[in-house]
Tab-separated table of C-alpha atoms in Angstrom:
chain	number	residue	atom	x	y	z
Y	209	MET	CA	2.684	-21.434	-28.027
Y	210	LYS	CA	3.834	-18.435	-26.003
Y	211	LEU	CA	3.172	-18.049	-22.330
Y	212	ARG	CA	1.072	-14.947	-22.906
Y	213	ASP	CA	-1.318	-16.988	-25.079
Y	214	ILE	CA	-2.325	-19.118	-22.096
Y	215	PHE	CA	-3.375	-16.057	-20.095
Y	216	LYS	CA	-4.843	-14.175	-23.073
Y	217	PRO	CA	-8.491	-14.846	-22.028
Y	218	LEU	CA	-7.807	-13.121	-18.707
Y	219	ASP	CA	-5.635	-10.321	-20.107
Y	220	ASP	CA	-8.057	-9.423	-22.908
Y	221	SER	CA	-11.261	-9.707	-20.887
Y	222	ASN	CA	-13.398	-6.659	-20.211
Y	223	PHE	CA	-13.958	-5.312	-16.721
Y	224	ASN	CA	-16.798	-7.385	-15.295
Y	225	VAL	CA	-18.683	-8.306	-12.135
Y	226	TYR	CA	-15.900	-10.622	-10.978
Y	227	HIS	CA	-13.310	-7.850	-11.262
Y	228	ALA	CA	-15.592	-5.484	-9.312
Y	229	LYS	CA	-16.107	-8.082	-6.574
Y	230	SER	CA	-12.382	-8.825	-6.417
Y	231	LEU	CA	-11.636	-5.106	-6.218
Y	232	LEU	CA	-14.006	-4.668	-3.293
Y	233	ILE	CA	-12.633	-7.653	-1.380
Y	234	THR	CA	-9.002	-6.632	-1.807
Y	235	THR	CA	-9.252	-2.878	-1.283
Y	236	LEU	CA	-11.180	-2.994	1.986
Y	237	GLY	CA	-7.938	-4.052	3.627
Y	238	MET	CA	-6.350	-0.749	2.617
Y	239	PHE	CA	-9.404	1.082	3.974
Y	240	THR	CA	-8.817	-0.541	7.359
Y	241	ILE	CA	-5.055	0.101	7.337
Y	242	SER	CA	-5.595	3.759	6.442
Y	243	TYR	CA	-8.341	4.057	9.075
Y	244	ASN	CA	-6.054	2.719	11.809
Y	245	THR	CA	-2.962	4.622	10.679
Y	246	THR	CA	-4.914	7.875	10.569
Y	247	PHE	CA	-6.365	7.137	14.011
Y	248	ILE	CA	-2.890	6.731	15.503
Y	249	ALA	CA	-1.667	9.887	13.758
Y	250	VAL	CA	-4.551	12.158	14.774
Y	251	ALA	CA	-5.111	10.653	18.241
Y	252	LEU	CA	-1.434	10.633	19.207
Y	253	LEU	CA	-1.713	13.864	21.193
Y	254	GLU	CA	-4.735	12.525	23.102
Y	255	LEU	CA	-3.043	9.177	23.715
Y	256	LYS	CA	0.038	11.043	24.944
Y	257	LYS	CA	-2.102	12.677	27.636
Y	258	GLU	CA	-3.993	9.458	28.372
Y	259	PHE	CA	-0.834	7.499	29.119
Y	260	GLY	CA	1.326	10.332	30.430
Y	261	LEU	CA	3.849	10.205	27.594
Y	262	VAL	CA	6.418	12.827	26.654
Y	263	ALA	CA	6.572	13.912	23.002
Y	264	GLY	CA	9.664	12.418	21.387
Y	265	SER	CA	10.195	9.877	24.186
Y	266	PRO	CA	10.910	6.228	23.241
Y	267	LEU	CA	7.422	5.061	24.280
Y	268	TYR	CA	5.776	7.916	22.369
Y	269	VAL	CA	7.719	7.078	19.211
Y	270	LEU	CA	7.142	3.342	19.640
Y	271	LEU	CA	3.398	3.869	19.973
Y	272	GLY	CA	3.381	5.763	16.683
Y	273	THR	CA	5.556	3.230	14.865
Y	274	ALA	CA	4.691	-0.109	16.525
Y	275	SER	CA	2.863	-1.452	13.479
Y	276	PHE	CA	5.816	-0.638	11.189
Y	277	TRP	CA	8.150	-3.059	12.972
Y	278	THR	CA	5.911	-6.108	12.775
Y	279	ALA	CA	4.722	-5.239	9.268
Y	280	ILE	CA	8.249	-6.132	8.132
Y	281	VAL	CA	7.797	-9.601	9.647
Y	282	GLY	CA	4.277	-9.933	8.245
Y	283	ALA	CA	5.421	-9.018	4.747
Y	284	ILE	CA	8.147	-11.659	4.654
Y	285	LEU	CA	5.934	-14.298	6.290
Y	286	PHE	CA	2.963	-13.833	3.955
Y	287	GLY	CA	5.154	-13.297	0.891
Y	288	VAL	CA	7.190	-16.479	1.312
Y	289	THR	CA	4.188	-18.593	2.311
Y	290	SER	CA	2.112	-17.400	-0.644
Y	291	ASN	CA	5.005	-18.271	-2.933
Y	292	PHE	CA	5.316	-21.897	-1.842
Y	293	LYS	CA	1.830	-22.736	-0.524
Y	294	GLY	CA	-0.320	-20.581	-2.797
Y	295	ARG	CA	-2.128	-17.270	-2.594
Y	296	ARG	CA	-5.339	-18.884	-1.408
Y	297	ALA	CA	-3.549	-20.696	1.434
Y	298	VAL	CA	-2.919	-17.439	3.305
Y	299	TYR	CA	-5.298	-14.836	1.879
Y	300	GLY	CA	-7.766	-13.754	4.544
Y	301	TYR	CA	-5.528	-14.313	7.552
Y	302	GLU	CA	-4.070	-10.820	7.183
Y	303	ALA	CA	-7.634	-9.450	7.502
Y	304	LEU	CA	-8.059	-11.519	10.676
Y	305	LEU	CA	-4.922	-9.925	12.137
Y	306	LEU	CA	-6.141	-6.444	11.185
Y	307	SER	CA	-9.466	-7.093	12.873
Y	308	LEU	CA	-7.968	-8.564	16.049
Y	309	GLY	CA	-5.405	-5.774	16.357
Y	310	SER	CA	-8.122	-3.112	16.173
Y	311	LEU	CA	-10.594	-4.865	18.455
Y	312	LEU	CA	-8.108	-5.825	21.165
Y	313	GLY	CA	-6.634	-2.322	21.059
Y	314	ALA	CA	-9.961	-0.896	22.176
Y	315	PHE	CA	-9.740	-2.827	25.459
Y	316	THR	CA	-6.127	-2.121	26.378
Y	317	GLN	CA	-5.406	-0.751	29.852
Y	318	ASN	CA	-1.977	0.794	29.356
Y	319	VAL	CA	0.389	1.981	26.649
Y	320	TYR	CA	2.304	-1.303	26.594
Y	321	GLU	CA	-0.826	-3.289	25.755
Y	322	LEU	CA	-1.804	-0.764	23.066
Y	323	ILE	CA	1.657	-1.072	21.523
Y	324	LEU	CA	1.323	-4.885	21.485
Y	325	THR	CA	-2.068	-4.714	19.748
Y	326	GLN	CA	-0.630	-2.282	17.204
Y	327	MET	CA	2.147	-4.792	16.563
Y	328	LEU	CA	-0.491	-7.468	15.944
Y	329	PHE	CA	-2.190	-5.065	13.543
Y	330	GLY	CA	1.180	-4.507	11.877
Y	331	LEU	CA	1.492	-8.190	10.991
Y	332	GLY	CA	-1.775	-7.786	9.098
Y	333	ILE	CA	-0.517	-4.629	7.379
Y	334	GLY	CA	2.540	-6.452	6.058
Y	335	GLY	CA	0.401	-9.350	4.896
Y	336	ASP	CA	-2.190	-7.172	3.187
Y	337	PHE	CA	0.379	-4.983	1.430
Y	338	VAL	CA	1.814	-8.171	-0.077
Y	339	MET	CA	-1.282	-10.234	-0.774
Y	340	SER	CA	-3.909	-7.810	-2.064
Y	341	PRO	CA	-1.877	-6.383	-4.997
Y	342	ILE	CA	-0.796	-9.902	-6.007
Y	343	VAL	CA	-4.317	-11.336	-5.892
Y	344	LEU	CA	-5.765	-8.338	-7.709
Y	345	GLY	CA	-2.969	-8.138	-10.283
Y	346	GLU	CA	-2.895	-11.847	-11.155
Y	347	PHE	CA	-6.623	-11.839	-11.971
Y	348	ALA	CA	-6.804	-8.415	-13.673
Y	349	ASN	CA	-7.079	-7.671	-17.366
Y	350	LYS	CA	-4.138	-5.753	-18.787
Y	351	LYS	CA	-6.236	-2.797	-19.973
Y	352	ASP	CA	-7.416	-1.920	-16.449
Y	353	LYS	CA	-4.686	-3.457	-14.272
Y	354	GLY	CA	-3.105	-0.120	-13.377
Y	355	LYS	CA	-6.435	1.411	-12.347
Y	356	LEU	CA	-7.363	-1.646	-10.285
Y	357	LEU	CA	-4.061	-1.667	-8.404
Y	358	ALA	CA	-4.154	2.108	-7.893
Y	359	PHE	CA	-7.758	2.148	-6.719
Y	360	ALA	CA	-6.828	0.649	-3.349
Y	361	VAL	CA	-4.683	3.654	-2.466
Y	362	GLY	CA	-6.148	6.372	-4.676
Y	363	VAL	CA	-9.705	5.998	-3.394
Y	364	THR	CA	-9.994	3.365	-0.693
Y	365	GLY	CA	-7.025	4.560	1.360
Y	366	PRO	CA	-8.181	8.199	1.577
Y	367	LEU	CA	-11.726	7.034	2.342
Y	368	GLY	CA	-10.375	5.093	5.311
Y	369	SER	CA	-8.549	8.210	6.443
Y	370	ILE	CA	-11.702	10.312	6.069
Y	371	ALA	CA	-13.756	7.748	8.017
Y	372	SER	CA	-11.259	7.745	10.883
Y	373	ALA	CA	-10.953	11.523	11.176
Y	374	ALA	CA	-14.706	12.062	10.734
Y	375	THR	CA	-15.487	9.496	13.439
Y	376	LEU	CA	-13.105	11.217	15.854
Y	377	LEU	CA	-14.807	14.529	15.097
Y	378	GLY	CA	-18.362	13.184	15.023
Y	379	LEU	CA	-18.617	11.064	18.168
Y	380	PRO	CA	-18.074	14.033	20.533
Y	381	LEU	CA	-21.145	15.653	18.959
Y	382	ILE	CA	-23.280	12.874	20.455
Y	383	GLY	CA	-21.650	13.090	23.845
Y	384	ILE	CA	-18.776	10.614	23.554
Y	385	HIS	CA	-15.532	11.992	24.948
Y	386	GLY	CA	-12.244	11.121	26.604
Y	387	ASP	CA	-11.209	7.521	27.129
Y	388	LEU	CA	-14.341	6.085	25.513
Y	389	LEU	CA	-13.861	8.137	22.346
Y	390	TRP	CA	-10.541	6.731	21.195
Y	391	ARG	CA	-11.480	3.207	22.298
Y	392	LEU	CA	-14.699	3.276	20.310
Y	393	VAL	CA	-13.005	4.730	17.221
Y	394	LEU	CA	-10.318	2.051	17.347
Y	395	GLY	CA	-12.800	-0.768	17.965
Y	396	LEU	CA	-14.986	0.288	15.034
Y	397	GLY	CA	-11.964	-0.305	12.808
Y	398	ALA	CA	-12.357	-4.041	13.386
Y	399	ILE	CA	-15.719	-4.271	11.597
Y	400	ILE	CA	-14.649	-4.087	7.950
Y	401	PRO	CA	-11.685	-6.534	8.044
Y	402	ARG	CA	-13.857	-8.960	10.019
Y	403	SER	CA	-16.489	-8.779	7.271
Y	404	VAL	CA	-14.069	-9.695	4.465
Y	405	ILE	CA	-12.238	-12.605	6.118
Y	406	TYR	CA	-14.765	-15.147	4.814
Y	407	LEU	CA	-14.874	-13.567	1.348
Y	408	ARG	CA	-11.088	-13.593	1.048
Y	409	ARG	CA	-10.904	-17.222	2.123
Y	410	LYS	CA	-13.298	-18.028	-0.761
Y	411	VAL	CA	-11.220	-16.321	-3.466
Y	412	PRO	CA	-10.085	-18.995	-5.963
Y	413	GLU	CA	-6.414	-19.755	-6.359
Y	414	SER	CA	-4.548	-17.322	-8.579
Y	415	PRO	CA	-4.587	-18.407	-12.242
Y	416	ARG	CA	-0.892	-17.562	-12.578
Y	417	TYR	CA	-0.002	-19.651	-9.545
Y	418	LEU	CA	-2.059	-22.589	-10.848
Y	419	VAL	CA	-0.287	-22.596	-14.220
Y	420	ARG	CA	3.269	-21.573	-13.426
Y	421	ILE	CA	3.877	-23.066	-9.993
Y	422	LYS	CA	1.285	-25.741	-9.322
Y	423	GLY	CA	0.777	-26.942	-12.900
Y	424	ASP	CA	-2.975	-27.519	-12.451
Y	425	MET	CA	-4.363	-26.693	-15.884
Y	426	LYS	CA	-7.775	-28.181	-15.151
Y	427	ARG	CA	-8.309	-25.889	-12.202
Y	428	TYR	CA	-6.937	-22.971	-14.230
Y	429	GLN	CA	-9.603	-23.527	-16.862
Y	430	GLU	CA	-12.245	-23.523	-14.124
Y	431	VAL	CA	-10.941	-20.211	-12.795
Y	432	VAL	CA	-10.995	-18.652	-16.288
Y	433	LYS	CA	-14.612	-19.770	-16.618
Y	434	GLN	CA	-15.388	-18.186	-13.243
Y	435	VAL	CA	-13.713	-14.883	-14.130
Y	436	THR	CA	-14.644	-14.441	-17.796
Y	437	ASN	CA	-17.673	-16.759	-18.101
Y	438	ASN	CA	-16.004	-18.360	-21.138
Y	439	ASP	CA	-14.987	-21.980	-21.614
Y	440	LEU	CA	-11.303	-22.618	-22.267
Y	441	THR	CA	-9.272	-25.638	-23.249
Y	442	VAL	CA	-5.490	-25.478	-22.842
Y	443	ALA	CA	-3.326	-28.468	-23.692
Y	444	ALA	CA	0.060	-27.338	-22.459
Y	445	ASN	CA	2.494	-27.828	-19.636
Y	446	ALA	CA	3.666	-24.427	-18.446
Y	447	VAL	CA	5.110	-25.230	-15.029
Y	448	ASP	CA	8.094	-22.992	-14.341
Y	449	LYS	CA	10.962	-25.229	-13.236
Y	450	THR	CA	13.490	-22.418	-13.010
Y	451	PRO	CA	15.086	-22.353	-9.526
Y	452	VAL	CA	13.835	-19.608	-7.214
Y	453	LEU	CA	17.389	-18.501	-6.397
Y	454	PHE	CA	18.163	-18.018	-10.087
Y	455	TYR	CA	15.172	-15.716	-10.427
Y	456	LEU	CA	16.035	-13.817	-7.259
Y	457	ARG	CA	19.492	-13.100	-8.632
Y	458	LYS	CA	18.185	-12.268	-12.097
Y	459	TYR	CA	15.469	-9.926	-10.800
Y	460	ALA	CA	17.370	-8.377	-7.890
Y	461	LYS	CA	17.568	-5.127	-9.864
Y	462	TYR	CA	13.795	-4.838	-10.254
Y	463	ILE	CA	13.109	-5.847	-6.665
Y	464	ALA	CA	15.580	-3.158	-5.573
Y	465	ILE	CA	13.953	-0.549	-7.846
Y	466	ALA	CA	10.485	-1.258	-6.464
Y	467	GLY	CA	11.746	-1.245	-2.877
Y	468	ILE	CA	13.920	1.880	-3.142
Y	469	LEU	CA	11.166	3.966	-4.743
Y	470	TRP	CA	8.722	2.978	-2.002
Y	471	PHE	CA	11.416	3.677	0.617
Y	472	LEU	CA	12.022	7.137	-0.868
Y	473	ASP	CA	8.286	7.777	-0.893
Y	474	HIS	CA	8.378	7.567	2.918
Y	475	MET	CA	11.549	9.621	3.206
Y	476	VAL	CA	9.957	12.520	1.307
Y	477	ASN	CA	6.903	12.401	3.587
Y	478	PRO	CA	6.730	15.369	6.014
Y	479	GLY	CA	6.498	13.460	9.268
Y	480	GLY	CA	4.504	10.359	8.391
Y	481	VAL	CA	2.442	9.345	11.391
Y	482	PHE	CA	3.724	12.408	13.259
Y	483	GLU	CA	2.634	14.902	10.566
Y	484	PRO	CA	-0.698	15.979	12.154
Y	485	ALA	CA	0.848	16.449	15.601
Y	486	LEU	CA	4.133	18.116	14.597
Y	487	VAL	CA	3.488	19.880	11.293
Y	488	GLY	CA	-0.169	20.696	11.923
Y	489	GLU	CA	0.521	22.420	15.222
Y	490	SER	CA	3.490	24.277	13.687
Y	491	ILE	CA	1.177	26.038	11.227
Y	492	GLY	CA	-1.467	26.797	13.841
Y	493	ILE	CA	-3.864	23.859	13.392
Y	494	LYS	CA	-4.155	22.123	16.738
Y	495	ASN	CA	-7.080	19.859	15.884
Y	496	THR	CA	-5.282	16.935	14.243
Y	497	ALA	CA	-8.504	15.351	12.967
Y	498	ILE	CA	-9.477	18.510	11.074
Y	499	PHE	CA	-5.913	18.785	9.721
Y	500	SER	CA	-6.090	15.234	8.353
Y	501	LEU	CA	-9.658	15.513	7.049
Y	502	VAL	CA	-9.077	18.735	5.101
Y	503	LEU	CA	-5.894	17.505	3.444
Y	504	THR	CA	-7.486	14.205	2.473
Y	505	LEU	CA	-10.654	15.736	1.023
Y	506	ALA	CA	-9.000	18.692	-0.703
Y	507	ALA	CA	-5.777	17.059	-1.934
Y	508	SER	CA	-5.494	13.268	-1.612
Y	509	ILE	CA	-8.874	12.397	-3.179
Y	510	PRO	CA	-8.407	14.712	-6.220
Y	511	GLY	CA	-4.850	13.437	-6.668
Y	512	GLY	CA	-6.056	9.860	-6.597
Y	513	ALA	CA	-8.741	10.641	-9.186
Y	514	VAL	CA	-6.133	12.093	-11.540
Y	515	SER	CA	-3.993	9.004	-11.092
Y	516	LEU	CA	-6.880	6.663	-11.920
Y	517	LEU	CA	-7.545	8.605	-15.114
Y	518	LEU	CA	-3.935	8.561	-16.303
Y	519	ILE	CA	-2.166	5.451	-14.990
Y	520	ASP	CA	-3.208	3.241	-17.913
Y	521	LYS	CA	-2.866	6.069	-20.469
Y	522	TRP	CA	0.244	8.016	-19.499
Y	523	GLY	CA	1.796	5.048	-17.772
Y	524	ARG	CA	3.373	4.245	-14.411
Y	525	LYS	CA	6.762	5.876	-15.029
Y	526	PRO	CA	5.638	9.430	-15.898
Y	527	LEU	CA	3.108	9.521	-13.049
Y	528	GLU	CA	5.710	8.355	-10.553
Y	529	ALA	CA	8.265	10.917	-11.758
Y	530	VAL	CA	5.788	13.821	-11.972
Y	531	GLY	CA	4.394	12.887	-8.563
Y	532	PHE	CA	7.806	12.914	-6.901
Y	533	ALA	CA	8.686	16.213	-8.610
Y	534	GLY	CA	5.416	17.824	-7.498
Y	535	MET	CA	5.927	16.580	-3.931
Y	536	ALA	CA	9.470	17.964	-3.912
Y	537	ILE	CA	8.485	21.397	-5.243
Y	538	SER	CA	5.648	21.688	-2.710
Y	539	LEU	CA	7.950	20.844	0.205
Y	540	VAL	CA	10.806	23.081	-0.964
Y	541	LEU	CA	8.345	25.987	-1.242
Y	542	PHE	CA	7.004	25.155	2.225
Y	543	ALA	CA	10.551	25.144	3.640
Y	544	ALA	CA	11.296	28.499	1.982
Y	545	VAL	CA	8.075	30.200	3.109
Y	546	LYS	CA	7.714	28.766	6.628
Y	547	PRO	CA	10.251	31.109	8.333
Y	548	GLN	CA	7.996	34.024	7.374
Y	549	LEU	CA	4.847	32.304	8.665
Y	550	THR	CA	4.531	32.978	12.384
Y	551	LEU	CA	1.737	31.531	14.516
Y	552	SER	CA	0.445	35.060	15.120
Y	553	ASN	CA	0.004	35.586	11.383
Y	554	PRO	CA	-3.631	34.775	10.401
Y	555	ILE	CA	-2.628	33.547	6.936
Y	556	THR	CA	-0.162	30.964	8.274
Y	557	PRO	CA	-2.677	28.071	8.463
Y	558	ILE	CA	-4.007	28.856	4.973
Y	559	VAL	CA	-0.614	29.090	3.257
Y	560	GLY	CA	0.691	26.077	5.193
Y	561	MET	CA	-2.294	23.912	4.228
Y	562	LEU	CA	-2.087	24.994	0.572
Y	563	LEU	CA	1.549	23.940	0.324
Y	564	LEU	CA	1.021	20.726	2.267
Y	565	GLY	CA	-2.036	20.106	0.108
Y	566	GLY	CA	0.227	20.349	-2.936
Y	567	TYR	CA	2.421	17.648	-1.454
Y	568	HIS	CA	-0.536	15.324	-0.753
Y	569	PHE	CA	-2.099	15.967	-4.168
Y	570	TRP	CA	1.065	15.050	-6.065
Y	571	HIS	CA	1.729	12.148	-3.710
Y	572	ASN	CA	-1.571	10.585	-4.738
Y	573	VAL	CA	-1.065	11.438	-8.393
Y	574	GLY	CA	2.188	9.488	-8.363
Y	575	PRO	CA	3.978	7.344	-5.763
Y	576	ALA	CA	0.950	6.544	-3.575
Y	577	ASN	CA	-0.819	4.994	-6.563
Y	578	VAL	CA	2.174	3.481	-8.318
Y	579	SER	CA	5.027	2.147	-6.201
Y	580	ALA	CA	3.074	2.266	-2.919
Y	581	ALA	CA	0.142	0.495	-4.571
Y	582	GLY	CA	2.389	-2.470	-5.314
Y	583	VAL	CA	2.391	-1.865	-9.070
Y	584	PHE	CA	6.113	-2.324	-9.608
Y	585	ASN	CA	6.678	-5.352	-7.369
Y	586	VAL	CA	3.724	-7.120	-9.016
Y	587	GLU	CA	4.437	-6.159	-12.632
Y	588	LEU	CA	8.238	-6.409	-12.700
Y	589	THR	CA	8.693	-9.897	-11.190
Y	590	PRO	CA	7.688	-13.316	-12.578
Y	591	THR	CA	5.061	-15.532	-10.968
Y	592	LYS	CA	7.638	-17.957	-9.586
Y	593	ILE	CA	9.030	-15.359	-7.155
Y	594	ARG	CA	6.279	-12.719	-7.055
Y	595	GLY	CA	5.314	-13.569	-3.479
Y	596	ILE	CA	8.883	-13.495	-2.166
Y	597	ALA	CA	9.738	-10.364	-4.149
Y	598	SER	CA	6.657	-8.532	-2.884
Y	599	GLY	CA	7.505	-9.543	0.679
Y	600	ILE	CA	10.992	-8.051	0.268
Y	601	VAL	CA	9.663	-4.843	-1.307
Y	602	VAL	CA	7.048	-4.313	1.412
Y	603	ALA	CA	9.675	-4.980	4.089
Y	604	ILE	CA	11.871	-2.259	2.530
Y	605	ASP	CA	8.838	0.030	2.442
Y	606	ARG	CA	8.151	-0.457	6.171
Y	607	MET	CA	11.828	0.185	6.907
Y	608	GLY	CA	11.432	3.485	5.059
Y	609	ALA	CA	8.457	4.360	7.266
Y	610	LEU	CA	10.552	3.573	10.346
Y	611	VAL	CA	13.559	5.590	9.192
Y	612	ASN	CA	11.365	8.583	8.370
Y	613	SER	CA	9.676	8.311	11.776
Y	614	ALA	CA	13.104	8.598	13.399
Y	615	ILE	CA	14.794	11.165	11.143
Y	616	PHE	CA	11.924	13.645	10.715
Y	617	PRO	CA	11.325	14.212	14.475
Y	618	PHE	CA	15.100	14.444	14.996
Y	619	LEU	CA	15.422	17.139	12.325
Y	620	PHE	CA	12.251	18.845	13.532
Y	621	PHE	CA	13.299	19.144	17.180
Y	622	ASN	CA	16.955	19.932	16.496
Y	623	PHE	CA	16.918	22.050	13.330
Y	624	GLY	CA	13.324	23.182	12.902
Y	625	LEU	CA	10.448	22.403	10.543
Y	626	PRO	CA	11.873	24.129	7.409
Y	627	VAL	CA	14.991	21.937	7.498
Y	628	ALA	CA	13.012	18.742	8.203
Y	629	VAL	CA	10.660	19.428	5.296
Y	630	GLY	CA	13.413	20.725	3.015
Y	631	VAL	CA	15.377	17.480	3.340
Y	632	GLY	CA	12.264	15.602	2.199
Y	633	GLY	CA	11.939	17.939	-0.783
Y	634	ALA	CA	15.561	17.284	-1.819
Y	635	LEU	CA	14.974	13.536	-1.612
Y	636	GLY	CA	11.857	13.943	-3.755
Y	637	ILE	CA	13.976	15.446	-6.536
Y	638	ILE	CA	16.400	12.524	-6.283
Y	639	ALA	CA	13.473	10.065	-6.418
Y	640	ALA	CA	12.091	11.718	-9.571
Y	641	ILE	CA	15.485	11.430	-11.278
Y	642	VAL	CA	15.869	7.785	-10.216
Y	643	THR	CA	12.415	7.044	-11.643
Y	644	LEU	CA	13.230	8.578	-15.012
Y	645	LEU	CA	16.593	6.795	-15.257
Y	646	VAL	CA	15.880	3.245	-14.124
Y	647	VAL	CA	12.149	2.409	-14.159
Y	648	PRO	CA	10.793	0.475	-17.177
Y	649	GLU	CA	7.270	1.268	-18.389
Y	650	THR	CA	4.697	-1.499	-17.846
Y	651	LYS	CA	1.383	0.033	-18.936
Y	652	GLN	CA	-0.995	-2.042	-21.073
Y	653	LYS	CA	1.168	-5.144	-20.723
Y	654	SER	CA	0.339	-8.554	-19.354
Y	655	LEU	CA	2.258	-9.648	-16.273
Y	656	GLU	CA	4.241	-12.036	-18.459
Y	657	GLU	CA	5.290	-9.180	-20.757
Y	658	SER	CA	6.011	-6.559	-18.077
Y	659	SER	CA	8.156	-8.997	-16.078
Y	660	TYR	CA	9.885	-10.324	-19.238
Y	661	GLU	CA	8.782	-13.812	-18.211
Y	662	ASP	CA	7.260	-14.303	-21.647
Y	663	MET	CA	10.559	-13.566	-23.403
Y	664	TRP	CA	12.268	-16.544	-21.859
Y	665	PHE	CA	9.710	-19.275	-22.193
Y	666	ASN	CA	7.759	-20.806	-25.055
Y	667	VAL	CA	5.288	-23.445	-23.982
Y	668	GLU	CA	5.924	-26.411	-26.235
Y	669	ASN	CA	5.166	-29.524	-24.209
Y	670	PRO	CA	1.547	-30.691	-24.648
Y	671	LEU	CA	-0.088	-32.459	-21.734
């Protein structure tokens, strides 16, 4: 009996009510993260005035990147704990941290307190980036697994961004301004994660964890019944007794691939959290909320839709490579054209937004919905180390966000926007080549097949 045969009822099941419910519970975390991240990005100029900060100063940069630092810690903490204690043992606590970080941030009295609440929020970001793809992927059927993992970023993430920008634009229309505006927008971000804490705590233990790490076949059969509504009897012992360190050495290559591609995704990004304030103003769009809203509606949402249509047909590898290439071309064109686009030129905002829109479209066609959706760290590592591996990959990802947040402003202020964006375009070309050379294709495969776990183990010992 092969390992894949044990999980065949889950892998071959059709998309059903349980999958839809699981998708909703897991992806609302990304909605909240995107909502908060967009808030910080578009409100940074207002917060700078509120707290008397200087653009580019250490406090200004720390406010924009505070959540990145602690997300590294959160990723490792949640990843390791989920590996040894179970997915269910920790799932839901990351939503609690997201909710508390948002709510407490609304009541802060100075920039130091706001930075601390953003760091609390960051712990939740790290935890959610690790846990949600694992929980979703270990329950998913293989036919729709790519779409389910991509949905969190391709649709839910942009919707969170739209909600944040629209709230910042809408509240002033009903008379809410100044200090109250940003506090209310930030506080509203606590509602959704608070609503899913209970639901996440009620998610059953992962079927893969039950079989491969805990060895609880009775409970596994109950979970299969809950997910597929079919009875199952499995008389096998499939506990993975391979040492964790052996796996970590064996799969170091795939962990590195997943981490490096996500790292490069950030390095290509034109400014990250500073994009609305730095790039938007440089092309004549001073309203950061409008800048974010237009790009999300016109580019990110369509790109995500394309990705959902193709990720389980074309595959992860071609989408990732095409996405990086499209991002690179858009940024190289932007860098080439920008010197001719002066702020006095009326077409500057239009041309600038079209080229930046190209970047955001291709970003959501590829990397945002593949490597940044956790597809590679979930599909390329076996159950025994999936939690630890995902924690490492997310930590590398957050380091990429930090490095980009330091390098892009440095290049921007010292060499100008064309150089800062052009460097990102060059890195996008490198990322596309790396993808084509080293990434294995995992579409339409069970987790045991895509991680090669099934190649090594035949289940022969009956219970």
